[in-house]
Coordinates of C-alpha atoms in Angstrom, one line a residue:
M299 CA 38.1 -6.6 315.3
P300 CA 41.0 -5.8 317.7
F301 CA 41.0 -7.3 321.2
A302 CA 38.2 -6.3 323.5
R303 CA 40.9 -5.6 326.1
Y304 CA 44.6 -5.0 325.8
G305 CA 47.0 -3.9 328.5
V306 CA 50.1 -4.6 330.6
L307 CA 50.7 -6.4 333.8
A308 CA 53.3 -4.9 336.0
G309 CA 54.6 -7.0 338.8
T310 CA 57.5 -9.1 340.2
L311 CA 58.6 -12.3 338.5
H312 CA 58.2 -15.2 340.9
G313 CA 59.3 -17.9 338.5
Y314 CA 58.8 -19.6 335.1
H315 CA 58.5 -23.0 333.4
R316 CA 58.1 -24.4 330.0
D317 CA 55.1 -26.5 328.9
Q318 CA 55.7 -30.2 329.5
P319 CA 55.1 -32.6 326.5
D320 CA 52.1 -34.2 328.3
S321 CA 50.3 -30.9 329.0
Q322 CA 51.3 -28.4 326.4
G323 CA 48.5 -29.0 323.9
R324 CA 48.9 -27.7 320.4
W325 CA 51.0 -24.6 321.2
F326 CA 54.2 -24.4 323.2
H327 CA 54.6 -21.7 325.9
V328 CA 57.0 -20.4 328.4
N329 CA 54.8 -19.8 331.5
L330 CA 55.5 -16.9 333.8
D331 CA 54.3 -16.6 337.4
V332 CA 54.0 -12.9 338.2
D333 CA 53.1 -11.5 341.6
A334 CA 51.0 -8.3 341.7
P335 CA 48.6 -6.8 344.3
A336 CA 45.6 -8.9 343.0
G337 CA 47.5 -12.2 343.3
R338 CA 49.8 -14.4 341.3
Y339 CA 49.2 -14.2 337.5
H340 CA 49.9 -16.9 335.0
C341 CA 51.3 -15.4 331.8
A342 CA 51.6 -17.7 328.8
V343 CA 54.2 -16.5 326.3
D344 CA 53.6 -18.4 323.0
V345 CA 56.8 -19.5 321.3
D346 CA 55.1 -21.6 318.6
S347 CA 54.0 -25.1 317.8
H348 CA 56.3 -27.9 318.9
K349 CA 55.8 -29.2 315.3
S350 CA 57.5 -26.2 313.7
N351 CA 61.2 -25.7 313.2
V352 CA 61.0 -22.2 311.7
G353 CA 57.6 -20.9 312.7
V354 CA 58.7 -18.5 315.4
Q355 CA 60.8 -15.3 315.2
W356 CA 62.1 -13.2 318.1
K357 CA 64.4 -10.4 319.1
A358 CA 65.8 -9.4 322.5
F359 CA 67.4 -6.1 323.3
T360 CA 67.7 -3.5 326.0
L361 CA 66.0 -0.1 326.3
D362 CA 66.2 2.7 328.9
A363 CA 63.0 3.6 330.7
A364 CA 62.3 6.7 328.7
S365 CA 62.3 4.8 325.4
L366 CA 59.8 2.3 326.8
G367 CA 57.3 5.1 327.5
P368 CA 54.6 5.5 330.1
A369 CA 54.4 1.7 330.9
A370 CA 57.8 1.9 332.7
A371 CA 56.3 4.1 335.4
L372 CA 53.1 2.1 336.1
A373 CA 52.4 0.8 339.6
P374 CA 52.2 -3.0 340.2
G375 CA 49.0 -4.5 338.8
Y376 CA 47.1 -4.9 335.5
H377 CA 46.5 -1.8 333.5
D378 CA 44.2 -1.4 330.4
L379 CA 46.0 0.5 327.6
A380 CA 44.4 2.6 324.9
R381 CA 45.6 1.5 321.4
T382 CA 47.4 4.8 320.8
P383 CA 51.1 5.8 320.5
D384 CA 51.1 7.8 323.7
S385 CA 49.4 5.3 326.1
G386 CA 52.2 3.0 326.7
A387 CA 50.9 0.4 324.2
L388 CA 53.3 -1.4 322.0
D389 CA 53.3 -1.9 318.2
Y390 CA 56.2 -3.8 316.7
L391 CA 55.8 -1.9 313.4
R392 CA 55.2 1.6 314.6
H393 CA 56.8 2.1 318.1
P394 CA 60.0 4.1 317.5
A395 CA 62.0 2.0 319.9
L396 CA 60.9 -1.3 318.5
V397 CA 60.9 -0.8 314.7
D398 CA 63.5 -2.7 312.7
H399 CA 65.0 -0.9 309.8
S400 CA 67.3 -3.6 308.6
G401 CA 64.8 -5.0 306.1
V402 CA 65.2 -1.9 304.0
L403 CA 68.8 -3.0 303.3
F404 CA 68.8 -6.8 303.6
R405 CA 66.4 -9.5 302.4
R406 CA 68.2 -12.1 304.4
R407 CA 69.4 -12.0 308.0
P408 CA 72.8 -10.2 308.1
P409 CA 75.8 -11.9 309.6
D410 CA 76.4 -11.6 313.3
W411 CA 79.2 -9.0 313.0
L412 CA 76.9 -6.8 310.8
Q413 CA 74.0 -7.2 313.2
D414 CA 76.2 -5.8 316.0
L415 CA 77.1 -2.9 313.7
L416 CA 73.4 -2.3 312.8
G417 CA 72.6 -2.4 316.5
L418 CA 74.6 0.7 317.0
F419 CA 72.2 2.5 314.6
G420 CA 69.0 1.2 316.3
S421 CA 68.4 -1.7 313.9
R422 CA 67.4 -5.0 315.5
P423 CA 67.0 -7.9 313.0
W424 CA 64.7 -10.8 313.8
H425 CA 66.1 -14.3 314.7
A426 CA 64.3 -17.4 313.4
G427 CA 64.4 -20.9 314.8
S428 CA 62.6 -23.6 316.8
N429 CA 60.4 -23.2 319.8
V430 CA 63.2 -24.4 322.0
D431 CA 65.5 -21.7 320.6
A432 CA 62.9 -19.0 321.2
A433 CA 62.3 -20.3 324.8
A434 CA 66.0 -20.2 325.6
A435 CA 66.3 -16.7 324.3
L436 CA 63.4 -15.5 326.4
E437 CA 64.7 -17.3 329.5
E438 CA 67.9 -15.2 329.3
I439 CA 66.0 -12.2 330.5
L440 CA 63.9 -14.0 333.2
E441 CA 65.3 -13.7 336.7
A442 CA 63.1 -14.2 339.8
G443 CA 62.6 -11.0 341.7
R444 CA 62.9 -8.7 338.7
R445 CA 60.2 -6.2 338.0
I446 CA 58.4 -7.4 334.9
L447 CA 56.0 -6.0 332.4
V448 CA 53.9 -8.4 330.4
F449 CA 51.9 -6.9 327.5
G450 CA 49.0 -8.7 325.9
E451 CA 45.4 -9.7 326.5
P452 CA 44.1 -10.5 330.0
F453 CA 42.3 -13.8 330.6
D454 CA 38.7 -12.8 331.0
D455 CA 37.1 -16.2 330.6
D456 CA 39.3 -18.6 332.6
P457 CA 36.8 -21.3 334.0
E458 CA 38.7 -21.4 337.3
G459 CA 38.9 -17.6 337.6
D460 CA 42.7 -17.5 337.5
L461 CA 44.5 -14.3 336.8
G462 CA 46.6 -14.3 333.7
M463 CA 47.8 -12.9 330.4
H464 CA 48.0 -14.4 326.9
N465 CA 48.5 -13.3 323.3
V466 CA 52.0 -12.2 324.5
H467 CA 53.3 -11.8 320.9
Q468 CA 52.7 -9.7 317.8
N469 CA 48.9 -9.3 317.3
Q470 CA 48.7 -7.9 313.8
G471 CA 49.5 -9.0 310.3
D472 CA 47.9 -12.4 310.5
P473 CA 46.8 -13.5 307.0
T474 CA 43.3 -13.2 305.6
G475 CA 41.4 -16.4 306.2
S476 CA 43.4 -17.5 309.3
Q477 CA 41.7 -18.1 312.6
W478 CA 43.5 -15.1 314.0
W479 CA 42.8 -12.6 311.2
A480 CA 39.7 -11.1 313.0
E481 CA 41.9 -10.1 316.0
N482 CA 44.4 -8.1 314.0
G483 CA 44.9 -4.5 315.3
I484 CA 47.5 -1.9 315.7
W485 CA 49.0 -0.8 319.0
Q486 CA 48.1 -4.0 320.7
D487 CA 51.2 -6.2 320.4
G488 CA 52.4 -8.3 323.3
A489 CA 55.9 -8.5 324.8
T490 CA 57.9 -9.5 327.8
V491 CA 60.0 -6.9 329.5
T492 CA 62.1 -7.2 332.7
Q493 CA 64.0 -4.5 334.6
R494 CA 67.7 -4.8 335.1
T495 CA 69.5 -3.7 338.3
D496 CA 70.8 -0.6 336.4
G497 CA 67.2 0.5 335.8
R498 CA 67.1 -0.3 332.1
Y499 CA 64.7 -2.9 330.6
D500 CA 65.4 -6.1 328.7
V501 CA 62.8 -6.6 326.0
F502 CA 61.7 -9.8 324.3
L503 CA 59.5 -9.6 321.2
N504 CA 58.1 -12.6 319.4
K505 CA 56.0 -13.2 316.3
F506 CA 55.2 -16.0 313.8
S507 CA 56.6 -16.4 310.3
S508 CA 53.1 -16.2 308.9
Q509 CA 52.6 -12.6 310.2
A510 CA 53.3 -9.7 307.9
D511 CA 55.9 -7.1 308.7
R512 CA 53.8 -4.3 307.1
T513 CA 50.2 -3.7 308.0
D514 CA 47.6 -1.0 307.3
A515 CA 45.7 1.1 309.8
A516 CA 43.5 -1.9 310.7
G517 CA 46.5 -4.1 311.4

């Protein structure tokens, strides 16, 4: 079953920090503090287990507001999104501004010069590396005071009643039998998006090496 709720938090980035070794638990996150009318939200961006060297994949690129869709115009605050192409929801495998076409031509990651050339044609290959590599790539688009959009699942069951977002990563393609398989769904992927001074948006997408890059209508 897909998530009970999926949406986007629009707000202002107050700051961020990485999980510390004595408090991170099993999974490693970059934690975002986002100010919105209801208060300060804690958004946990999962960049994989600290035990894995190749378990996380990511890409970062820039879009204009029109390419991002309705979410770019949302007022500050949390907004539920319908899992449809025209709601502002994201889908790594279906959204026209997010889809990567390089896999049609290359089985391996192309060299950097060729990635630049592919970028001119809308192709954005995935990078692979450690959790530290992924965290550093995300932090390049994080600047306090920027407008930020965090796509994912809101915390509904926090014992302390804190505001927050999690599942800020691809949320489809998990293999049958895994603990996440039941949550697979289309048009419910997470992402971190920050607005530049020129009005365009820097986008950070992240997924895990175990997740498929093709899914059916059920994700």
